[in-house]
mmCIF file of C-alpha atoms and ligand atoms in Angstrom:
data_model
loop_
_atom_site.group_PDB
_atom_site.id
_atom_site.type_symbol
_atom_site.label_atom_id
_atom_site.label_comp_id
_atom_site.label_asym_id
_atom_site.label_seq_id
_atom_site.Cartn_x
_atom_site.Cartn_y
_atom_site.Cartn_z
ATOM 1 C CA MET A 199 4.376 1.363 28.783
ATOM 2 C CA LYS A 200 4.701 4.879 26.936
ATOM 3 C CA GLU A 201 3.427 8.046 28.499
ATOM 4 C CA MET A 202 0.013 9.209 27.098
ATOM 5 C CA LYS A 203 1.478 12.416 25.952
ATOM 6 C CA GLN A 204 3.855 10.648 23.900
ATOM 7 C CA LEU A 205 1.394 8.249 22.647
ATOM 8 C CA TYR A 206 -0.928 11.177 21.701
ATOM 9 C CA SER A 207 1.921 12.977 19.912
ATOM 10 C CA ARG A 208 2.822 10.079 17.990
ATOM 11 C CA ARG A 209 -0.886 9.389 17.163
ATOM 12 C CA ALA A 210 -1.126 13.173 15.881
ATOM 13 C CA TYR A 211 1.978 12.600 13.880
ATOM 14 C CA LEU A 212 0.616 9.351 12.219
ATOM 15 C CA LEU A 213 -2.632 10.728 11.538
ATOM 16 C CA LYS A 214 -0.945 13.803 9.693
ATOM 17 C CA LYS A 215 1.173 11.305 7.521
ATOM 18 C CA ILE A 216 -1.967 9.213 6.811
ATOM 19 C CA CYS A 217 -4.070 12.344 5.686
ATOM 20 C CA SER A 218 -1.438 13.690 3.622
ATOM 21 C CA THR A 219 -0.946 10.478 1.466
ATOM 22 C CA LYS A 220 -3.764 10.750 -0.771
ATOM 23 C CA SER A 221 -2.460 8.637 -3.868
ATOM 24 C CA PHE A 222 -2.310 5.202 -2.975
ATOM 25 C CA LEU A 223 -3.151 1.814 -4.509
ATOM 26 C CA ARG A 224 -3.556 -1.789 -2.863
ATOM 27 C CA GLY A 225 -2.019 -4.478 -4.945
ATOM 28 C CA SER A 226 1.381 -4.785 -6.833
ATOM 29 C CA TYR A 227 3.350 -4.022 -9.986
ATOM 30 C CA VAL A 228 4.146 -7.025 -11.994
ATOM 31 C CA VAL A 229 5.733 -7.457 -15.596
ATOM 32 C CA LEU A 230 4.392 -10.366 -17.540
ATOM 33 C CA ALA A 231 5.532 -11.603 -20.795
ATOM 34 C CA ARG A 232 2.837 -11.574 -23.338
ATOM 35 C CA PRO A 233 2.271 -12.457 -27.109
ATOM 36 C CA CYS A 234 1.516 -9.777 -29.434
ATOM 37 C CA THR A 235 -1.098 -9.410 -32.417
ATOM 38 C CA ASN A 236 1.584 -9.458 -35.020
ATOM 39 C CA PRO A 237 1.420 -13.076 -36.591
ATOM 40 C CA ASN A 238 4.965 -12.622 -37.946
ATOM 41 C CA CYS A 239 6.482 -11.253 -34.527
ATOM 42 C CA GLN A 240 9.942 -12.973 -34.167
ATOM 43 C CA LYS A 241 9.992 -12.523 -30.492
ATOM 44 C CA CYS A 242 6.804 -14.379 -29.993
ATOM 45 C CA LYS A 243 7.774 -17.146 -32.457
ATOM 46 C CA GLU A 244 10.639 -17.638 -30.086
ATOM 47 C CA GLY A 245 8.651 -17.672 -27.190
ATOM 48 C CA THR A 246 10.339 -14.854 -25.519
ATOM 49 C CA LYS A 247 7.196 -12.590 -25.987
ATOM 50 C CA HIS A 248 6.950 -8.980 -24.701
ATOM 51 C CA PRO A 249 7.297 -7.700 -21.146
ATOM 52 C CA THR A 250 4.062 -5.906 -20.454
ATOM 53 C CA PRO A 251 3.221 -4.169 -17.150
ATOM 54 C CA TYR A 252 0.277 -4.582 -14.973
ATOM 55 C CA HIS A 253 -1.368 -3.634 -11.960
ATOM 56 C CA SER A 254 -2.226 -7.079 -9.920
ATOM 57 C CA ILE A 255 -4.477 -7.081 -7.111
ATOM 58 C CA SER A 256 -6.345 -10.193 -5.272
ATOM 59 C CA LYS A 257 -10.044 -9.865 -4.981
ATOM 60 C CA ASN A 258 -11.973 -12.514 -3.030
ATOM 61 C CA GLY A 259 -9.343 -15.115 -3.905
ATOM 62 C CA LYS A 260 -9.039 -13.960 -7.702
ATOM 63 C CA THR A 261 -6.273 -12.121 -9.081
ATOM 64 C CA GLN A 262 -7.326 -9.126 -11.326
ATOM 65 C CA LEU A 263 -4.512 -7.737 -13.805
ATOM 66 C CA THR A 264 -5.074 -4.296 -15.342
ATOM 67 C CA TYR A 265 -2.840 -3.113 -17.975
ATOM 68 C CA VAL A 266 -0.969 0.081 -17.249
ATOM 69 C CA PRO A 267 0.452 2.094 -19.982
ATOM 70 C CA LYS A 268 4.143 3.182 -19.750
ATOM 71 C CA ASN A 269 3.671 6.700 -18.791
ATOM 72 C CA GLY A 270 1.861 5.347 -15.765
ATOM 73 C CA GLN A 271 4.524 2.904 -14.421
ATOM 74 C CA GLN A 272 6.378 5.226 -12.203
ATOM 75 C CA GLU A 273 3.154 6.542 -10.463
ATOM 76 C CA LEU A 274 1.897 2.953 -10.048
ATOM 77 C CA LYS A 275 4.960 2.004 -8.187
ATOM 78 C CA GLN A 276 4.667 5.103 -6.135
ATOM 79 C CA MET A 277 1.098 4.234 -5.247
ATOM 80 C CA VAL A 278 1.466 0.654 -4.162
ATOM 81 C CA GLU A 279 4.533 1.941 -2.300
ATOM 82 C CA ASN A 280 2.370 4.461 -0.484
ATOM 83 C CA TYR A 281 -0.169 1.779 0.287
ATOM 84 C CA LYS A 282 2.411 -0.383 2.048
ATOM 85 C CA LYS A 283 3.398 2.718 4.223
ATOM 86 C CA LEU A 284 -0.171 3.769 4.989
ATOM 87 C CA SER A 285 -0.822 0.033 6.187
ATOM 88 C CA ALA A 286 2.146 0.092 8.521
ATOM 89 C CA TRP A 287 1.052 3.669 9.951
ATOM 90 C CA ILE A 288 -2.631 2.359 10.562
ATOM 91 C CA GLU A 289 -1.286 -0.697 12.268
ATOM 92 C CA GLU A 290 0.804 1.237 14.497
ATOM 93 C CA LEU A 291 -1.978 3.768 15.110
ATOM 94 C CA SER A 292 -3.957 0.702 16.112
ATOM 95 C CA ASP A 293 -1.665 -0.336 18.621
ATOM 96 C CA ILE A 294 -1.396 3.349 20.157
ATOM 97 C CA ASN A 295 -5.160 3.329 20.136
ATOM 98 C CA LEU A 296 -5.070 0.118 22.309
ATOM 99 C CA GLN A 297 -2.658 1.304 24.694
ATOM 100 C CA LEU A 298 -4.511 4.796 25.201
ATOM 101 C CA LEU A 299 -7.754 2.921 25.829
ATOM 102 C CA LEU A 300 -6.003 0.744 28.562
ATOM 103 C CA GLN A 301 -4.275 3.710 30.082
ATOM 104 C CA LYS A 302 -7.636 5.732 30.201
ATOM 105 C CA SER A 303 -9.649 2.812 31.551
ATOM 106 C CA ARG A 304 -7.049 2.401 34.405
ATOM 107 C CA ARG A 305 -7.112 6.008 35.463
ATOM 108 C CA ARG A 306 -11.082 5.827 35.620
ATOM 109 C CA LYS A 307 -10.905 2.897 37.822
ATOM 110 C CA ALA A 308 -8.494 4.783 40.376
HETATM 111 ZN ZN1 LIG B 495 5.418 -10.366 -30.275
#
């Protein structure tokens, strides 16, 4: 088991990283082939359709799709990536908190 000092130090580091990550989004970036409104569109007639970007998120077992304009796609990808990092940091922080709790309670007993 790691020293408490190390754990506190790692916890402070993770908290700092979490607090500085302001832009994040749960879900994923997906591209779906969608038909357009032009009745004479060759791509749609051939069935290839149009690649259309969405933010996809599962809520209460239902998938919710939100169209994201081209100018927002890069930021969307970054936000989704940030959410994954945050989740991993929070998971690690949670483990650290358990270790700290155990070490503190053992010390109290002694
Ligand atoms: Zn079309």
